[in-house]
mmCIF file of C-alpha atoms in Angstrom:
data_model
loop_
_atom_site.group_PDB
_atom_site.id
_atom_site.type_symbol
_atom_site.label_atom_id
_atom_site.label_comp_id
_atom_site.label_asym_id
_atom_site.label_seq_id
_atom_site.Cartn_x
_atom_site.Cartn_y
_atom_site.Cartn_z
ATOM 1 C CA UNK A 1 -3.745 -39.515 -5.505
ATOM 2 C CA UNK A 2 -5.020 -38.418 -2.112
ATOM 3 C CA UNK A 3 -7.198 -35.328 -1.718
ATOM 4 C CA UNK A 4 -6.628 -32.250 0.424
ATOM 5 C CA UNK A 5 -8.617 -29.387 1.929
ATOM 6 C CA UNK A 6 -7.296 -25.883 2.560
ATOM 7 C CA UNK A 7 -7.746 -23.552 5.562
ATOM 8 C CA UNK A 8 -6.779 -19.884 5.148
ATOM 9 C CA UNK A 9 -6.394 -17.862 8.326
ATOM 10 C CA UNK A 10 -7.043 -14.299 9.397
ATOM 11 C CA UNK A 11 -4.295 -11.738 9.920
ATOM 12 C CA UNK A 12 -5.047 -8.520 8.081
ATOM 13 C CA UNK A 13 -2.626 -7.495 5.347
ATOM 14 C CA UNK A 14 -0.358 -10.413 6.198
ATOM 15 C CA UNK A 15 -3.114 -12.615 4.803
ATOM 16 C CA UNK A 16 -2.185 -11.436 1.311
ATOM 17 C CA UNK A 17 0.483 -14.144 1.633
ATOM 18 C CA UNK A 18 -2.337 -16.623 0.966
ATOM 19 C CA UNK A 19 -2.116 -15.568 -2.674
ATOM 20 C CA UNK A 20 1.373 -17.067 -2.961
ATOM 21 C CA UNK A 21 0.056 -20.322 -1.530
ATOM 22 C CA UNK A 22 -2.705 -20.421 -4.149
ATOM 23 C CA UNK A 23 -0.081 -19.781 -6.837
ATOM 24 C CA UNK A 24 1.973 -22.707 -5.513
ATOM 25 C CA UNK A 25 -1.045 -24.994 -5.745
ATOM 26 C CA UNK A 26 -1.634 -23.834 -9.311
ATOM 27 C CA UNK A 27 1.989 -24.582 -10.175
ATOM 28 C CA UNK A 28 1.683 -27.997 -8.540
ATOM 29 C CA UNK A 29 -1.446 -28.657 -10.603
ATOM 30 C CA UNK A 30 -3.723 -29.527 -7.672
ATOM 31 C CA UNK A 31 -6.907 -28.021 -6.241
ATOM 32 C CA UNK A 32 -8.474 -28.543 -2.815
ATOM 33 C CA UNK A 33 -11.686 -30.494 -2.283
ATOM 34 C CA UNK A 34 -12.882 -27.861 0.177
ATOM 35 C CA UNK A 35 -11.793 -24.477 1.568
ATOM 36 C CA UNK A 36 -12.428 -22.774 4.907
ATOM 37 C CA UNK A 37 -11.405 -19.198 5.613
ATOM 38 C CA UNK A 38 -11.644 -16.487 8.236
ATOM 39 C CA UNK A 39 -11.471 -12.739 7.536
ATOM 40 C CA UNK A 40 -8.834 -12.063 4.819
ATOM 41 C CA UNK A 41 -8.585 -15.832 4.390
ATOM 42 C CA UNK A 42 -12.291 -15.968 3.552
ATOM 43 C CA UNK A 43 -11.919 -13.286 0.869
ATOM 44 C CA UNK A 44 -9.010 -14.981 -0.871
ATOM 45 C CA UNK A 45 -10.635 -18.374 -0.371
ATOM 46 C CA UNK A 46 -13.796 -17.120 -2.087
ATOM 47 C CA UNK A 47 -11.838 -15.834 -5.082
ATOM 48 C CA UNK A 48 -10.023 -19.174 -5.350
ATOM 49 C CA UNK A 49 -13.243 -21.169 -4.910
ATOM 50 C CA UNK A 50 -14.844 -19.048 -7.654
ATOM 51 C CA UNK A 51 -12.236 -20.337 -10.113
ATOM 52 C CA UNK A 52 -9.623 -17.570 -10.070
ATOM 53 C CA UNK A 53 -5.992 -18.571 -10.409
ATOM 54 C CA UNK A 54 -3.422 -17.272 -7.983
ATOM 55 C CA UNK A 55 -1.767 -14.968 -10.509
ATOM 56 C CA UNK A 56 -5.122 -13.333 -11.275
ATOM 57 C CA UNK A 57 -5.801 -12.761 -7.582
ATOM 58 C CA UNK A 58 -2.282 -11.282 -7.294
ATOM 59 C CA UNK A 59 -2.928 -8.815 -10.123
ATOM 60 C CA UNK A 60 -6.236 -7.786 -8.563
ATOM 61 C CA UNK A 61 -4.664 -7.149 -5.154
ATOM 62 C CA UNK A 62 -1.635 -5.280 -6.465
ATOM 63 C CA UNK A 63 -3.777 -3.031 -8.665
ATOM 64 C CA UNK A 64 -5.201 -1.374 -5.547
ATOM 65 C CA UNK A 65 -1.809 -1.022 -3.861
ATOM 66 C CA UNK A 66 -0.431 0.705 -6.950
ATOM 67 C CA UNK A 67 -3.354 3.119 -7.294
ATOM 68 C CA UNK A 68 -3.841 4.674 -3.834
ATOM 69 C CA UNK A 69 -6.091 7.443 -5.161
ATOM 70 C CA UNK A 70 -8.578 4.953 -6.570
ATOM 71 C CA UNK A 71 -8.356 2.892 -3.376
ATOM 72 C CA UNK A 72 -9.185 5.953 -1.260
ATOM 73 C CA UNK A 73 -12.153 6.722 -3.511
ATOM 74 C CA UNK A 74 -13.512 3.227 -3.027
ATOM 75 C CA UNK A 75 -12.978 3.419 0.724
ATOM 76 C CA UNK A 76 -15.021 6.620 0.831
ATOM 77 C CA UNK A 77 -17.753 4.882 -1.143
ATOM 78 C CA UNK A 78 -17.753 2.074 1.435
ATOM 79 C CA UNK A 79 -18.492 4.316 4.421
ATOM 80 C CA UNK A 80 -21.350 3.212 6.634
ATOM 81 C CA UNK A 81 -22.486 6.787 7.210
ATOM 82 C CA UNK A 82 -21.847 10.285 5.898
ATOM 83 C CA UNK A 83 -20.549 13.659 7.018
ATOM 84 C CA UNK A 84 -24.105 14.487 8.025
ATOM 85 C CA UNK A 85 -23.917 11.698 10.629
ATOM 86 C CA UNK A 86 -20.713 13.228 11.967
ATOM 87 C CA UNK A 87 -22.342 16.626 12.421
ATOM 88 C CA UNK A 88 -25.439 15.054 13.961
ATOM 89 C CA UNK A 89 -23.314 13.401 16.621
ATOM 90 C CA UNK A 90 -23.353 9.817 15.321
ATOM 91 C CA UNK A 91 -19.574 9.541 15.322
ATOM 92 C CA UNK A 92 -19.543 5.735 15.199
ATOM 93 C CA UNK A 93 -21.602 5.519 12.022
ATOM 94 C CA UNK A 94 -19.716 8.374 10.379
ATOM 95 C CA UNK A 95 -16.293 6.805 10.907
ATOM 96 C CA UNK A 96 -17.105 3.130 10.309
ATOM 97 C CA UNK A 97 -17.060 1.240 7.018
ATOM 98 C CA UNK A 98 -19.939 -0.845 5.728
ATOM 99 C CA UNK A 99 -18.481 -4.325 5.176
ATOM 100 C CA UNK A 100 -20.957 -5.189 2.413
ATOM 101 C CA UNK A 101 -20.177 -1.973 0.533
ATOM 102 C CA UNK A 102 -16.469 -2.673 1.071
ATOM 103 C CA UNK A 103 -16.784 -6.117 -0.521
ATOM 104 C CA UNK A 104 -18.717 -4.641 -3.444
ATOM 105 C CA UNK A 105 -15.960 -2.072 -4.001
ATOM 106 C CA UNK A 106 -12.926 -4.316 -3.658
ATOM 107 C CA UNK A 107 -13.764 -7.938 -4.448
ATOM 108 C CA UNK A 108 -13.301 -9.325 -7.982
ATOM 109 C CA UNK A 109 -16.429 -9.325 -10.124
ATOM 110 C CA UNK A 110 -15.963 -13.052 -10.753
ATOM 111 C CA UNK A 111 -17.057 -13.919 -7.203
ATOM 112 C CA UNK A 112 -20.670 -15.145 -7.512
ATOM 113 C CA UNK A 113 -23.700 -14.025 -5.530
ATOM 114 C CA UNK A 114 -24.348 -17.394 -3.868
ATOM 115 C CA UNK A 115 -22.303 -20.210 -2.342
ATOM 116 C CA UNK A 116 -23.870 -22.723 -4.748
ATOM 117 C CA UNK A 117 -22.128 -21.114 -7.739
ATOM 118 C CA UNK A 118 -18.628 -21.741 -6.364
ATOM 119 C CA UNK A 119 -16.531 -24.465 -7.993
ATOM 120 C CA UNK A 120 -15.055 -25.526 -4.624
ATOM 121 C CA UNK A 121 -17.153 -25.853 -1.426
ATOM 122 C CA UNK A 122 -16.373 -22.951 0.902
ATOM 123 C CA UNK A 123 -16.897 -22.400 4.630
ATOM 124 C CA UNK A 124 -16.754 -18.763 5.722
ATOM 125 C CA UNK A 125 -16.136 -18.112 9.414
ATOM 126 C CA UNK A 126 -17.802 -15.203 11.198
ATOM 127 C CA UNK A 127 -18.640 -14.538 14.852
ATOM 128 C CA UNK A 128 -22.174 -14.302 16.248
ATOM 129 C CA UNK A 129 -21.794 -11.227 18.435
ATOM 130 C CA UNK A 130 -24.763 -11.721 20.754
ATOM 131 C CA UNK A 131 -24.472 -15.510 21.037
ATOM 132 C CA UNK A 132 -20.705 -15.092 21.613
ATOM 133 C CA UNK A 133 -19.863 -18.028 19.390
ATOM 134 C CA UNK A 134 -18.465 -18.983 16.006
ATOM 135 C CA UNK A 135 -20.749 -18.872 12.982
ATOM 136 C CA UNK A 136 -19.754 -21.137 10.080
ATOM 137 C CA UNK A 137 -21.499 -20.021 6.882
ATOM 138 C CA UNK A 138 -21.759 -22.435 3.955
ATOM 139 C CA UNK A 139 -24.893 -21.506 2.015
ATOM 140 C CA UNK A 140 -26.981 -18.574 0.885
ATOM 141 C CA UNK A 141 -25.762 -15.130 -0.212
ATOM 142 C CA UNK A 142 -21.980 -15.062 -0.391
ATOM 143 C CA UNK A 143 -21.482 -11.297 -0.126
ATOM 144 C CA UNK A 144 -23.017 -10.959 3.341
ATOM 145 C CA UNK A 145 -21.034 -13.963 4.585
ATOM 146 C CA UNK A 146 -17.747 -12.462 3.401
ATOM 147 C CA UNK A 147 -18.707 -9.061 4.767
ATOM 148 C CA UNK A 148 -19.435 -10.603 8.163
ATOM 149 C CA UNK A 149 -16.130 -12.472 8.204
ATOM 150 C CA UNK A 150 -14.108 -9.246 7.786
ATOM 151 C CA UNK A 151 -16.263 -7.017 10.024
ATOM 152 C CA UNK A 152 -13.559 -5.977 12.481
ATOM 153 C CA UNK A 153 -15.288 -4.361 15.474
ATOM 154 C CA UNK A 154 -14.857 -0.592 15.432
ATOM 155 C CA UNK A 155 -13.602 -0.447 11.864
ATOM 156 C CA UNK A 156 -16.651 -2.057 10.233
ATOM 157 C CA UNK A 157 -20.305 -1.904 11.169
ATOM 158 C CA UNK A 158 -21.567 -5.386 12.232
ATOM 159 C CA UNK A 159 -23.439 -7.366 9.575
ATOM 160 C CA UNK A 160 -27.027 -8.567 10.004
ATOM 161 C CA UNK A 161 -27.683 -11.978 8.447
ATOM 162 C CA UNK A 162 -30.358 -14.611 9.142
ATOM 163 C CA UNK A 163 -31.490 -12.846 12.307
ATOM 164 C CA UNK A 164 -27.972 -12.731 13.748
ATOM 165 C CA UNK A 165 -25.474 -9.897 14.203
ATOM 166 C CA UNK A 166 -22.102 -11.005 12.897
ATOM 167 C CA UNK A 167 -18.555 -9.672 13.200
ATOM 168 C CA UNK A 168 -15.004 -10.731 12.285
ATOM 169 C CA UNK A 169 -14.452 -14.487 12.104
ATOM 170 C CA UNK A 170 -10.950 -14.179 13.514
ATOM 171 C CA UNK A 171 -12.467 -13.419 16.917
ATOM 172 C CA UNK A 172 -13.547 -17.059 17.377
ATOM 173 C CA UNK A 173 -11.765 -19.239 14.805
ATOM 174 C CA UNK A 174 -8.821 -17.489 13.164
ATOM 175 C CA UNK A 175 -7.577 -20.614 11.325
ATOM 176 C CA UNK A 176 -10.569 -22.917 10.725
ATOM 177 C CA UNK A 177 -8.800 -26.169 9.825
ATOM 178 C CA UNK A 178 -11.156 -28.033 12.185
ATOM 179 C CA UNK A 179 -14.049 -27.186 9.847
ATOM 180 C CA UNK A 180 -12.441 -29.338 7.148
ATOM 181 C CA UNK A 181 -12.249 -32.644 9.004
ATOM 182 C CA UNK A 182 -13.765 -35.394 6.877
ATOM 183 C CA UNK A 183 -13.737 -33.306 3.688
ATOM 184 C CA UNK A 184 -10.458 -34.703 2.348
ATOM 185 C CA UNK A 185 -7.587 -37.063 3.160
ATOM 186 C CA UNK A 186 -5.246 -34.224 4.133
ATOM 187 C CA UNK A 187 -5.844 -30.823 5.706
ATOM 188 C CA UNK A 188 -3.466 -27.958 4.907
ATOM 189 C CA UNK A 189 -3.598 -24.760 6.972
ATOM 190 C CA UNK A 190 -1.929 -21.412 6.249
ATOM 191 C CA UNK A 191 -1.095 -19.425 9.389
ATOM 192 C CA UNK A 192 -0.135 -15.789 8.775
ATOM 193 C CA UNK A 193 0.045 -14.700 12.422
ATOM 194 C CA UNK A 194 3.650 -15.812 12.747
ATOM 195 C CA UNK A 195 5.963 -14.971 15.614
ATOM 196 C CA UNK A 196 6.005 -11.238 16.432
ATOM 197 C CA UNK A 197 9.367 -9.440 16.391
ATOM 198 C CA UNK A 198 10.694 -9.085 19.922
ATOM 199 C CA UNK A 199 12.354 -5.692 19.489
ATOM 200 C CA UNK A 200 9.376 -3.536 18.457
ATOM 201 C CA UNK A 201 8.755 -0.552 20.730
ATOM 202 C CA UNK A 202 6.775 1.800 18.473
ATOM 203 C CA UNK A 203 3.363 3.016 19.579
ATOM 204 C CA UNK A 204 0.762 1.843 17.035
ATOM 205 C CA UNK A 205 -2.049 3.985 15.696
ATOM 206 C CA UNK A 206 -5.542 3.567 17.106
ATOM 207 C CA UNK A 207 -6.765 1.158 14.423
ATOM 208 C CA UNK A 208 -3.466 -0.707 14.363
ATOM 209 C CA UNK A 209 -3.731 -1.194 18.132
ATOM 210 C CA UNK A 210 -7.296 -2.521 17.832
ATOM 211 C CA UNK A 211 -6.373 -4.930 15.071
ATOM 212 C CA UNK A 212 -3.176 -6.061 16.766
ATOM 213 C CA UNK A 213 -5.180 -6.802 19.912
ATOM 214 C CA UNK A 214 -7.531 -8.966 17.829
ATOM 215 C CA UNK A 215 -4.472 -10.749 16.439
ATOM 216 C CA UNK A 216 -3.188 -11.356 19.972
ATOM 217 C CA UNK A 217 -6.486 -13.008 20.858
ATOM 218 C CA UNK A 218 -6.456 -14.945 17.599
ATOM 219 C CA UNK A 219 -2.941 -16.223 18.265
ATOM 220 C CA UNK A 220 -4.003 -17.424 21.716
ATOM 221 C CA UNK A 221 -7.058 -19.205 20.274
ATOM 222 C CA UNK A 222 -4.941 -20.846 17.586
ATOM 223 C CA UNK A 223 -2.282 -21.983 20.055
ATOM 224 C CA UNK A 224 -4.983 -23.596 22.208
ATOM 225 C CA UNK A 225 -6.480 -25.358 19.174
ATOM 226 C CA UNK A 226 -3.122 -26.670 17.990
ATOM 227 C CA UNK A 227 -2.372 -28.064 21.447
ATOM 228 C CA UNK A 228 -5.372 -30.397 21.085
ATOM 229 C CA UNK A 229 -5.252 -31.257 17.387
ATOM 230 C CA UNK A 230 -3.413 -30.079 14.308
ATOM 231 C CA UNK A 231 -3.802 -30.179 10.541
ATOM 232 C CA UNK A 232 -1.554 -32.444 8.491
ATOM 233 C CA UNK A 233 0.456 -29.504 7.163
ATOM 234 C CA UNK A 234 0.834 -25.959 8.513
ATOM 235 C CA UNK A 235 2.454 -23.342 6.283
ATOM 236 C CA UNK A 236 3.672 -20.133 7.920
ATOM 237 C CA UNK A 237 4.811 -17.518 5.372
ATOM 238 C CA UNK A 238 7.425 -15.226 6.899
ATOM 239 C CA UNK A 239 5.486 -11.953 6.748
ATOM 240 C CA UNK A 240 5.504 -10.964 10.410
ATOM 241 C CA UNK A 241 7.468 -7.756 9.774
ATOM 242 C CA UNK A 242 4.323 -6.226 8.295
ATOM 243 C CA UNK A 243 1.591 -4.502 10.269
ATOM 244 C CA UNK A 244 -1.962 -5.763 10.116
ATOM 245 C CA UNK A 245 -3.127 -2.770 8.060
ATOM 246 C CA UNK A 246 -0.181 -2.632 5.609
ATOM 247 C CA UNK A 247 -2.342 -3.309 2.562
ATOM 248 C CA UNK A 248 -0.413 -0.731 0.531
ATOM 249 C CA UNK A 249 2.609 -3.010 1.019
ATOM 250 C CA UNK A 250 0.943 -5.776 -1.025
ATOM 251 C CA UNK A 251 3.855 -6.185 -3.452
ATOM 252 C CA UNK A 252 6.393 -6.483 -0.642
ATOM 253 C CA UNK A 253 4.221 -8.953 1.282
ATOM 254 C CA UNK A 254 3.863 -11.137 -1.792
ATOM 255 C CA UNK A 255 7.601 -10.999 -2.470
ATOM 256 C CA UNK A 256 8.408 -12.310 1.006
ATOM 257 C CA UNK A 257 5.660 -14.928 0.766
ATOM 258 C CA UNK A 258 7.323 -16.359 -2.362
ATOM 259 C CA UNK A 259 9.663 -18.345 -0.112
ATOM 260 C CA UNK A 260 6.736 -20.427 1.152
ATOM 261 C CA UNK A 261 5.881 -21.683 -2.337
ATOM 262 C CA UNK A 262 8.724 -24.188 -2.506
ATOM 263 C CA UNK A 263 7.870 -25.486 0.952
ATOM 264 C CA UNK A 264 4.219 -26.125 0.234
ATOM 265 C CA UNK A 265 4.933 -27.739 -3.142
ATOM 266 C CA UNK A 266 7.524 -30.105 -1.652
ATOM 267 C CA UNK A 267 5.610 -31.035 1.487
ATOM 268 C CA UNK A 268 2.146 -31.275 -0.056
ATOM 269 C CA UNK A 269 3.405 -33.344 -2.987
ATOM 270 C CA UNK A 270 4.904 -35.799 -0.493
ATOM 271 C CA UNK A 271 1.653 -36.018 1.472
ATOM 272 C CA UNK A 272 -0.460 -36.534 -1.643
ATOM 273 C CA UNK A 273 1.760 -39.219 -3.146
#
């Protein structure tokens, strides 16, 4: 049988649809030779690469959506600053989250400390802020790499790693299928940007506007990449009705993503035969 590699894209809460894709692979009885992920795709990719099954990742995600009080407590614990910073005038630090603390609060305990302990090779995409270029992380401490990949400017404080200042990977490579060339016979990519609904006219909140703008840029980057080369299979779960920060809608997102499971099992099985 041929081998495949898996790219999981950025997209905020819509990226929870990646869990359904992992479940489909479990049901098909296959595992990728390598994984590459950006932002939410990096988090779910890390859990999968650490050996978690899709159903276990699903239970972990839904547990936070069903317990908003506990989720708020963990968010408070992940703040980059404190109320003292607010009163001292450091509004940015007081209102931002620390991405490393966030990962410590919300990621499964089964995710190891270092890339070398993963059962599947993983590439985590971040963005080097000062060099203005993509940073592909494949070795060393895993927590800082994942934190960097989700560090949305404004929402999270940038992450310092290896002498570089890193932010959200979706800013430079929102669907890193190109990082998997040569790793397997087939490359599968999961795009959760989708096509935006044409009839929306609501005014988004401040953070929703920031994140949607990042998604607009990510969609443009992805369209340009796909015009030059494309993976062997692109799966697009139909979750575009959800906002980028709709993490409390995890159950609903996963329900809609169920429809993609049959597609990936049918099409991937044909490619691997």
